[in-house]
mmCIF file of C-alpha atoms in Angstrom:
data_model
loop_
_atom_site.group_PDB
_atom_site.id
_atom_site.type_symbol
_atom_site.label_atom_id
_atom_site.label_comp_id
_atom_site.label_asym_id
_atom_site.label_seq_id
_atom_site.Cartn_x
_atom_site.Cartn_y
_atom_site.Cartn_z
ATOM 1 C CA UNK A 11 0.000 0.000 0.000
ATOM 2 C CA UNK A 12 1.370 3.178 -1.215
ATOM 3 C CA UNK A 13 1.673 6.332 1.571
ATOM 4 C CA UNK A 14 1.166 9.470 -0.461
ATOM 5 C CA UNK A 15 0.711 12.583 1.167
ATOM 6 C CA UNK A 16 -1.319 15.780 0.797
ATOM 7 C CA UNK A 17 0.424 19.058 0.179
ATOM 8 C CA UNK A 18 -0.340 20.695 3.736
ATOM 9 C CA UNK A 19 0.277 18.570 7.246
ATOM 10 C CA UNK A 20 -3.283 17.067 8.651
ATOM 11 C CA UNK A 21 -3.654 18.184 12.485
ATOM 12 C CA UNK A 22 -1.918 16.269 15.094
ATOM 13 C CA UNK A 23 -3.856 12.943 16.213
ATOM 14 C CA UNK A 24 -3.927 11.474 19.708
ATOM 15 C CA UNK A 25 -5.452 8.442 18.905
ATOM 16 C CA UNK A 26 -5.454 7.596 15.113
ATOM 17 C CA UNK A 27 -3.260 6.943 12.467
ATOM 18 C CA UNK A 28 -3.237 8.576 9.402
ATOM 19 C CA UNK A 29 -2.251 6.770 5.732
ATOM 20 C CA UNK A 30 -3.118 7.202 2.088
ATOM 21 C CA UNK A 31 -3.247 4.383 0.107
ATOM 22 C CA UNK A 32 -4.189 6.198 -2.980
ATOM 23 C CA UNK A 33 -3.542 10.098 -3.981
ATOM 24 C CA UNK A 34 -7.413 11.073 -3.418
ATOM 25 C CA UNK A 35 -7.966 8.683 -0.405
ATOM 26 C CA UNK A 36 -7.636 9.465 3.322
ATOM 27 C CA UNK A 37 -7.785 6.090 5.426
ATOM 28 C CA UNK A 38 -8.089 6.860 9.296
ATOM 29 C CA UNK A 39 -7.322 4.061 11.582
ATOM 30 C CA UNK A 40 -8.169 4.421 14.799
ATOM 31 C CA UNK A 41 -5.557 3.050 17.238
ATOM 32 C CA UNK A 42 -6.824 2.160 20.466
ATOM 33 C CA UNK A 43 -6.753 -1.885 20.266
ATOM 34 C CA UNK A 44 -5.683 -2.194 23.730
ATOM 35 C CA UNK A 45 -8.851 -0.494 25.081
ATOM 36 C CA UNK A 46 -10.835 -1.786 21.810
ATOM 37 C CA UNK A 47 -10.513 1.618 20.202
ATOM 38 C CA UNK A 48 -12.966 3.186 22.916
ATOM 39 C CA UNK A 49 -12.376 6.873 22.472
ATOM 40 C CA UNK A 50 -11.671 9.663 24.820
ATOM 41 C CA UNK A 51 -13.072 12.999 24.747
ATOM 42 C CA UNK A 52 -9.759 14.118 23.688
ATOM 43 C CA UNK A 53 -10.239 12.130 20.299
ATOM 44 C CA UNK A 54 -13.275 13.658 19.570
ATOM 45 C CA UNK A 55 -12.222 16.793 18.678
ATOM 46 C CA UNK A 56 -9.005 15.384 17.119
ATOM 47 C CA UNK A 57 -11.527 13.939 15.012
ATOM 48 C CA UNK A 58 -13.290 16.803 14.337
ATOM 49 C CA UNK A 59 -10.728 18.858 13.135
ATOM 50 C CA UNK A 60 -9.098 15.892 10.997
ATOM 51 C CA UNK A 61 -12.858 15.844 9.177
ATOM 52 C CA UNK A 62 -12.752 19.706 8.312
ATOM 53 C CA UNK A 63 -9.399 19.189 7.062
ATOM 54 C CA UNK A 64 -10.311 16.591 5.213
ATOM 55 C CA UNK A 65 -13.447 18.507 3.636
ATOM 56 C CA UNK A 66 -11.067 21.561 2.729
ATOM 57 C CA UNK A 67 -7.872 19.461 1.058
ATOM 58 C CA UNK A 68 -8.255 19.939 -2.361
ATOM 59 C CA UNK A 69 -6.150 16.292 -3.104
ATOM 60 C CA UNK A 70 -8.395 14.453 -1.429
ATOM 61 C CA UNK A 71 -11.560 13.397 -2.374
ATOM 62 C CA UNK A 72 -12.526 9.895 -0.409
ATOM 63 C CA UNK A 73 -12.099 8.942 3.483
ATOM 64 C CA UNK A 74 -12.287 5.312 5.006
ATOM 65 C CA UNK A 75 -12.336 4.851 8.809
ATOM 66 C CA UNK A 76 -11.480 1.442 10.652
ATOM 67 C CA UNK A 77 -9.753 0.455 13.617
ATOM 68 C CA UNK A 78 -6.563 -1.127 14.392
ATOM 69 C CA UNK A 79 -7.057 -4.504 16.330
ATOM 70 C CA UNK A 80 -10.102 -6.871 16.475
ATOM 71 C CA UNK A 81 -12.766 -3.822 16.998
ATOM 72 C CA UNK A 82 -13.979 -0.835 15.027
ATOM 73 C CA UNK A 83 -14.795 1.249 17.905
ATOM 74 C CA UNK A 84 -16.219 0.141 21.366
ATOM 75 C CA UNK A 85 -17.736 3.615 21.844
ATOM 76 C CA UNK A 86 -16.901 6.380 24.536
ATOM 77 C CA UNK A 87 -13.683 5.233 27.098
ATOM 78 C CA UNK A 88 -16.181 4.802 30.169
ATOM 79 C CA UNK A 89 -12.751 4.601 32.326
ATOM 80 C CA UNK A 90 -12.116 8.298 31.423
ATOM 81 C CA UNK A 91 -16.089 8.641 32.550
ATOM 82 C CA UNK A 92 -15.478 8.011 35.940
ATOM 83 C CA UNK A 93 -12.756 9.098 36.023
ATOM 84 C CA UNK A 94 -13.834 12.705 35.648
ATOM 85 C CA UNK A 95 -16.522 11.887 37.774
ATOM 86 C CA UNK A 96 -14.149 11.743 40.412
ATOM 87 C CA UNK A 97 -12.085 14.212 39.439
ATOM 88 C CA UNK A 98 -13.241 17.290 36.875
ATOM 89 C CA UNK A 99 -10.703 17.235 34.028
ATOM 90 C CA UNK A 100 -8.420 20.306 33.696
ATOM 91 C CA UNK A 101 -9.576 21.436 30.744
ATOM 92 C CA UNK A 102 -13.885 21.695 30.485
ATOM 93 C CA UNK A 103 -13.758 20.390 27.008
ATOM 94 C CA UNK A 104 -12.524 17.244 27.957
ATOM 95 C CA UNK A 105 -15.933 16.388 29.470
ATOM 96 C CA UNK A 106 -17.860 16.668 25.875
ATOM 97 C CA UNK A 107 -17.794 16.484 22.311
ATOM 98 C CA UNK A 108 -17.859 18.953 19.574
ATOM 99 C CA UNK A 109 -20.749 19.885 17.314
ATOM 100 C CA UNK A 110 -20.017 16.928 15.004
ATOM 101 C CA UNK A 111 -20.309 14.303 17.526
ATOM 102 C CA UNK A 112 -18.940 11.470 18.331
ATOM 103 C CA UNK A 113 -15.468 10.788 16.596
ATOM 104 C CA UNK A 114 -16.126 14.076 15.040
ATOM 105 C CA UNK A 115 -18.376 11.331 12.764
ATOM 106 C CA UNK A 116 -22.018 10.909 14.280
ATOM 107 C CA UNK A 117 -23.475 14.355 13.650
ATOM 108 C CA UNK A 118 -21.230 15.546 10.822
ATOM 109 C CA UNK A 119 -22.555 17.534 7.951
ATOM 110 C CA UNK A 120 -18.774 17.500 5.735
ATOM 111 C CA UNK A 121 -18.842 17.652 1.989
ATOM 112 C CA UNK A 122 -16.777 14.821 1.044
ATOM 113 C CA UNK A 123 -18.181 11.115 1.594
ATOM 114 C CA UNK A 124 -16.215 8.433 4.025
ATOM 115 C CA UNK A 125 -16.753 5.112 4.114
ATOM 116 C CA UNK A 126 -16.269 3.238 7.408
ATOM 117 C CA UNK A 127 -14.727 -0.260 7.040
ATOM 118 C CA UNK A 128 -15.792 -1.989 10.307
ATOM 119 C CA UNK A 129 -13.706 -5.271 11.000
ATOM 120 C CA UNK A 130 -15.103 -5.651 14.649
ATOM 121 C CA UNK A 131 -17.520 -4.719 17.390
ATOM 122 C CA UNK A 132 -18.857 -1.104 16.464
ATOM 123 C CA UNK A 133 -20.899 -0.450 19.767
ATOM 124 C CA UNK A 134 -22.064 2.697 20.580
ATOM 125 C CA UNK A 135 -20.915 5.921 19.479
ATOM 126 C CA UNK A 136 -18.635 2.978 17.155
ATOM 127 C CA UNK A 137 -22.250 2.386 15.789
ATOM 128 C CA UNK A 138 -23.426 6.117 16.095
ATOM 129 C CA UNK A 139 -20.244 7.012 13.677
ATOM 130 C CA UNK A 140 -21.498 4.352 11.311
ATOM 131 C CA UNK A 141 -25.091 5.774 10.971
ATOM 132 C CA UNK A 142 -23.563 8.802 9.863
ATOM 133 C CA UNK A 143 -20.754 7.476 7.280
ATOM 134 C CA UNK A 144 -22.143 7.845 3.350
ATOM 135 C CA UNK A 145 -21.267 4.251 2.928
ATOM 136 C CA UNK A 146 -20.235 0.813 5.428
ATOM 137 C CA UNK A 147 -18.719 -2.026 4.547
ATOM 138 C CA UNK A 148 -18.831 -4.981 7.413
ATOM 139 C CA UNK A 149 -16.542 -7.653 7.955
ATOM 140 C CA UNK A 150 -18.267 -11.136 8.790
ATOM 141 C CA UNK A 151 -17.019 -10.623 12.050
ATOM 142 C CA UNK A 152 -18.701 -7.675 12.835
ATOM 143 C CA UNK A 153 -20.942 -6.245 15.419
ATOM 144 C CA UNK A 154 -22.794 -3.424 16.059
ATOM 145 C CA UNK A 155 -25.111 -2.281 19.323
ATOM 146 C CA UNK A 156 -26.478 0.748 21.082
ATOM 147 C CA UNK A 157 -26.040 -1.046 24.812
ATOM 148 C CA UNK A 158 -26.067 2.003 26.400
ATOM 149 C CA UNK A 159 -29.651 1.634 27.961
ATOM 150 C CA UNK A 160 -27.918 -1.316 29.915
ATOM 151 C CA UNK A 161 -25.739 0.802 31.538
ATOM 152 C CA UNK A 162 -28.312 3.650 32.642
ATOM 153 C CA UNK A 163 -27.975 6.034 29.685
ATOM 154 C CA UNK A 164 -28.704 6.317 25.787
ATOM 155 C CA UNK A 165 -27.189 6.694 22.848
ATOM 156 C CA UNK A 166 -26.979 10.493 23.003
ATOM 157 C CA UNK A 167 -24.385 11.090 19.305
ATOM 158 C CA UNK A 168 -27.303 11.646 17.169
ATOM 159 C CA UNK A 169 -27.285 8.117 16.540
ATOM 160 C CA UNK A 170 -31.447 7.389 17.791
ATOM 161 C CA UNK A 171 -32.797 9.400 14.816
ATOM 162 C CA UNK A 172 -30.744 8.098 11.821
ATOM 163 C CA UNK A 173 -31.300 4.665 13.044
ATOM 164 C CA UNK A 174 -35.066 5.264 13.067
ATOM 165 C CA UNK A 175 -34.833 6.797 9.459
ATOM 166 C CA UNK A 176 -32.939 3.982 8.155
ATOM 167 C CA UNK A 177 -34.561 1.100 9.832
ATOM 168 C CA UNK A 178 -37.756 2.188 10.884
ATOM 169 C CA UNK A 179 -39.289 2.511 14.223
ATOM 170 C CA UNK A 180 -39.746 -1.238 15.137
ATOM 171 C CA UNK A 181 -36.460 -2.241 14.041
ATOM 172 C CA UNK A 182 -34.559 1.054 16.115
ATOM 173 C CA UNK A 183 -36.723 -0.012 18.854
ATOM 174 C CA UNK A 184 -35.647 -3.755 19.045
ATOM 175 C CA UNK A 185 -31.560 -2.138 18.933
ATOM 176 C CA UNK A 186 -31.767 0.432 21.172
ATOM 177 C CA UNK A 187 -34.067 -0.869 24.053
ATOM 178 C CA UNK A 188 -32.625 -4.226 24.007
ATOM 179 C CA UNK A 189 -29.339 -3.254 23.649
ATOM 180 C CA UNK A 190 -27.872 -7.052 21.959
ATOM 181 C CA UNK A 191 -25.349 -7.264 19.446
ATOM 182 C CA UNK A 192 -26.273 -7.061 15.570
ATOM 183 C CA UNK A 193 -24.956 -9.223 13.218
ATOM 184 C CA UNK A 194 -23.405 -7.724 9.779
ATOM 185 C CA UNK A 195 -26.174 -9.955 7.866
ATOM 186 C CA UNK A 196 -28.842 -8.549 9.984
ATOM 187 C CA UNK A 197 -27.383 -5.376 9.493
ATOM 188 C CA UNK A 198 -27.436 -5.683 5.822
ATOM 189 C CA UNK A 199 -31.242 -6.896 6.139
ATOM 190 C CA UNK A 200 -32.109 -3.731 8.323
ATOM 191 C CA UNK A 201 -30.470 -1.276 5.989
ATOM 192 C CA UNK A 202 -27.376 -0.079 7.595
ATOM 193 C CA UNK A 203 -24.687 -1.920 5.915
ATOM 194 C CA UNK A 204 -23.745 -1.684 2.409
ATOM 195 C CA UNK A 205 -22.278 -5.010 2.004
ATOM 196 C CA UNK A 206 -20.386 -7.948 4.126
ATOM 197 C CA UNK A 207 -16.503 -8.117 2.669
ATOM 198 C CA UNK A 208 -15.894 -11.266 0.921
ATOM 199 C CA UNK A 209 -13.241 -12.317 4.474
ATOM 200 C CA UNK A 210 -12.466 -10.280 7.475
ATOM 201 C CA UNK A 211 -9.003 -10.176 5.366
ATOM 202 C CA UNK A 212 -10.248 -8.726 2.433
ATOM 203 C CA UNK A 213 -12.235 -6.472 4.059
ATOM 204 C CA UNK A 214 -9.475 -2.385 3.812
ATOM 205 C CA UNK A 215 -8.964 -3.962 0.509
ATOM 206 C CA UNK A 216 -12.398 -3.762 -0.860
ATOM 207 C CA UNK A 217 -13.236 -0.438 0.899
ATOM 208 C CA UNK A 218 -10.481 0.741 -0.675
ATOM 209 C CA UNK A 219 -11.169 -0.638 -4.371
ATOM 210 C CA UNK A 220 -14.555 1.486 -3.529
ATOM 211 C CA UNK A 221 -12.836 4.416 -2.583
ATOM 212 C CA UNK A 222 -10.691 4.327 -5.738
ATOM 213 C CA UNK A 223 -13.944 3.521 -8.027
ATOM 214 C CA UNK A 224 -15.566 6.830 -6.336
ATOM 215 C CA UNK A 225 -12.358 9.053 -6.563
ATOM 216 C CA UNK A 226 -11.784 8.331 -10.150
ATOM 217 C CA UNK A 227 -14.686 10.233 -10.917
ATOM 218 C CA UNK A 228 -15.265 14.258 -10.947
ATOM 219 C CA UNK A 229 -14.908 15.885 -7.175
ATOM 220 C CA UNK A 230 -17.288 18.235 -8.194
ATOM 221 C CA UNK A 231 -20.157 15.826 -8.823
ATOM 222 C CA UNK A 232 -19.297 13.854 -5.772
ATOM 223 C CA UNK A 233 -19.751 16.622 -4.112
ATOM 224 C CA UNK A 234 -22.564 17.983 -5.095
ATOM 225 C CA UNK A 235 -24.122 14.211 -5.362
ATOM 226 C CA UNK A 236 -23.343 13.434 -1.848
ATOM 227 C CA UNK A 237 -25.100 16.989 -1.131
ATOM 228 C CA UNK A 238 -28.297 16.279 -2.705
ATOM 229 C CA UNK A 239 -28.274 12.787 -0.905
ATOM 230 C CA UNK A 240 -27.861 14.485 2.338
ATOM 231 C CA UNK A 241 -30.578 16.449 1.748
ATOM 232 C CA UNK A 242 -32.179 14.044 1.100
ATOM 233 C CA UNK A 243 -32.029 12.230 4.054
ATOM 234 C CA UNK A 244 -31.619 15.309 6.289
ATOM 235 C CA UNK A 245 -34.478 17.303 5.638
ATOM 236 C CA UNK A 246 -38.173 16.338 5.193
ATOM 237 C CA UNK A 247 -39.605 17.354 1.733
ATOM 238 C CA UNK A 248 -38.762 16.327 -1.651
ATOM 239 C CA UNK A 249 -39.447 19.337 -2.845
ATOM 240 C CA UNK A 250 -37.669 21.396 -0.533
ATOM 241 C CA UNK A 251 -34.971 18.908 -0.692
ATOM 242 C CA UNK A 252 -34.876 19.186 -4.634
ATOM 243 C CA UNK A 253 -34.424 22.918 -4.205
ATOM 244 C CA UNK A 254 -32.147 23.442 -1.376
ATOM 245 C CA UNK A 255 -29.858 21.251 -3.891
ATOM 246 C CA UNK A 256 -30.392 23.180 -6.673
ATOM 247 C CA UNK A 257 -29.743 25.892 -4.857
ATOM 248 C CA UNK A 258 -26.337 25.162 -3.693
ATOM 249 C CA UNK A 259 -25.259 23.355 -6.851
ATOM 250 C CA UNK A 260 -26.466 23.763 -10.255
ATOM 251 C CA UNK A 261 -25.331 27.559 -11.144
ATOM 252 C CA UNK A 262 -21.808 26.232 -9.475
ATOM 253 C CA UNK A 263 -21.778 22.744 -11.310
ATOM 254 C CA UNK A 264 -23.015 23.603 -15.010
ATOM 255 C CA UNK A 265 -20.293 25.425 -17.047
ATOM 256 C CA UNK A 266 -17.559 24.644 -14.622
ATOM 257 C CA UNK A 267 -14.075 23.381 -15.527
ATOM 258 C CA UNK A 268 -14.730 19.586 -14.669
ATOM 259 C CA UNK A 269 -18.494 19.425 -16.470
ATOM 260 C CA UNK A 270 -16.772 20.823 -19.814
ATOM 261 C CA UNK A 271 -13.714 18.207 -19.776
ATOM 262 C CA UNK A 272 -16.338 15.564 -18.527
ATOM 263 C CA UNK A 273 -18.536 15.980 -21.413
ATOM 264 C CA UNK A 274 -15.403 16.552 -23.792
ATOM 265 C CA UNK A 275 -14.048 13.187 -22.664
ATOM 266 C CA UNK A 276 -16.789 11.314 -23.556
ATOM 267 C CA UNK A 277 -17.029 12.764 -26.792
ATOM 268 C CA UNK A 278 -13.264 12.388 -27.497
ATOM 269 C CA UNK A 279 -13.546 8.969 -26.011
ATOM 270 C CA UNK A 280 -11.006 9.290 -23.628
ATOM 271 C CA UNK A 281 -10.371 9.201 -19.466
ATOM 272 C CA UNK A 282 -11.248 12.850 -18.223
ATOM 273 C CA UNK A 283 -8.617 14.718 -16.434
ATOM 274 C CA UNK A 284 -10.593 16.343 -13.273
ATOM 275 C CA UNK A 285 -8.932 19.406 -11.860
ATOM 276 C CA UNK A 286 -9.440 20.128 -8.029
ATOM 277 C CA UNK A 287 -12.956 20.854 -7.101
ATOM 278 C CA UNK A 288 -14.197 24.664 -6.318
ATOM 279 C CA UNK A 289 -17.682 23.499 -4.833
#
């Protein structure tokens, strides 16, 4: 696997590592194995600002997310809970997340899509993360669970009402008040995963084949596709859906540099050469 870089340095991570397998893909490992890649609050707004970062590099056009070890994400570090239960952390931050949730993942709005590669347990905000990604990919082995009513709480990431869109009431209701573990078949019968990875092995390799097979295309129309799919999903008319995209999109999109050499390529019967995106 190649490690190309973007022209200017991401921001420092505590708890992730940072590779790039191809020039237009950003793969984000999360590197916690030891504690099952629970996160503390301190990687939340790591997170966050990797994901803005992310959205503004012009080279890149495609994220994946994963964890190192046998587990995606075991949600919040409960240890670090207490702890500041016991003992208010220095710095007030430290006892929340920022505005995009959990990992900087489960309420993100963002402009670019990621795809989260899960190759274990995803429980929690792990799951709440994967509700928000554009696309998942499962390996056999894994799991996913809101078990946070078992403990006394909920899941609070914004992860309740995108379940409930997805799967529907009954099916949200049967997760999150029960609290068990979800297989990835069930999850691809209940709508949250894309597709199950041929072997837990193959599993970064396919996410990244998708990755490539969405980056080859132009970054403005993924952007503005992803857009009108968030919209989509986000707000609650078609019609005002339909025109909030518009809106944002079509004056910018029609005319510009990458519509003209798309349509010119496919005259000339050739590859198109996209030029960075200005949406």
């Amino acid at each position: 696997m190649s490690s190309l870089s973007p022209p200017s340095p991401p921001p420092a991570q505590s708890h992730a590592l940072l590779s790039y397998p191809s020039p237009s893909i950003l793969l984000v490992t999360l590197n916690r194995p030891l504690a099952m890649n629970a996160l503390p609050f301190q990687a939340h707004w790591d997170l966050s600002e990797l994901w803005s970062w992310f959205d503004d590099s012009p080279t890149l056009l495609v994220a994946i997310l994963t964890g190192a070890g046998s587990a995606f994400c075991a949600g919040q570090d409960l240890k670090e809970v207490q702890a500041n239960r016991l003992q208010p952390p220095s710095r007030p931050y430290l006892k929340g997340r920022p505005p995009s949730g959990f990992g900087g993942m489960s309420q993100r709005k963002g402009r670019k899509p990621i795809i989260a590669a899960v190759n274990g347990v995803a429980f929690g905000g792990g799951f709440e993360m994967c509700l928000n990604c554009d696309i998942v990919i499962a390996s056999p082995r894994a799991q996913f669970a809101l078990p946070e009513a078992r403990r006394g709480l909920y899941a609070s990431a914004g992860g309740l009402p995108r379940l409930v869109h997805g799967a529907g009431i009954q099916i949200a209701s049967e997760i999150a008040l029960t609290g068990r573990s979800i297989s990835a078949e069930e999850g691809i019968r209940w709508l949250f995963v894309n597709r199950i990875s041929k072997s837990h092995e193959t599993l970064l390799e396919e996410a990244i084949t998708l990755g490539r097979e969405i980056a080859r295309l132009s970054p403005d129309a993924v952007i503005a596709t992803r857009g009108g799919l968030r919209d989509a999903h986000e707000m609650a008319g078609l019609e005002e859906t339909w025109a909030r995209t518009k809106e944002r999109y079509e004056k910018r999109l029609y005319g510009a540099p990458n519509m003209l050499e798309g349509l010119a390529a496919f005259m000339g019967k050739r590859e198109p050469k996209w030029v960075v995106s200005n949406l």
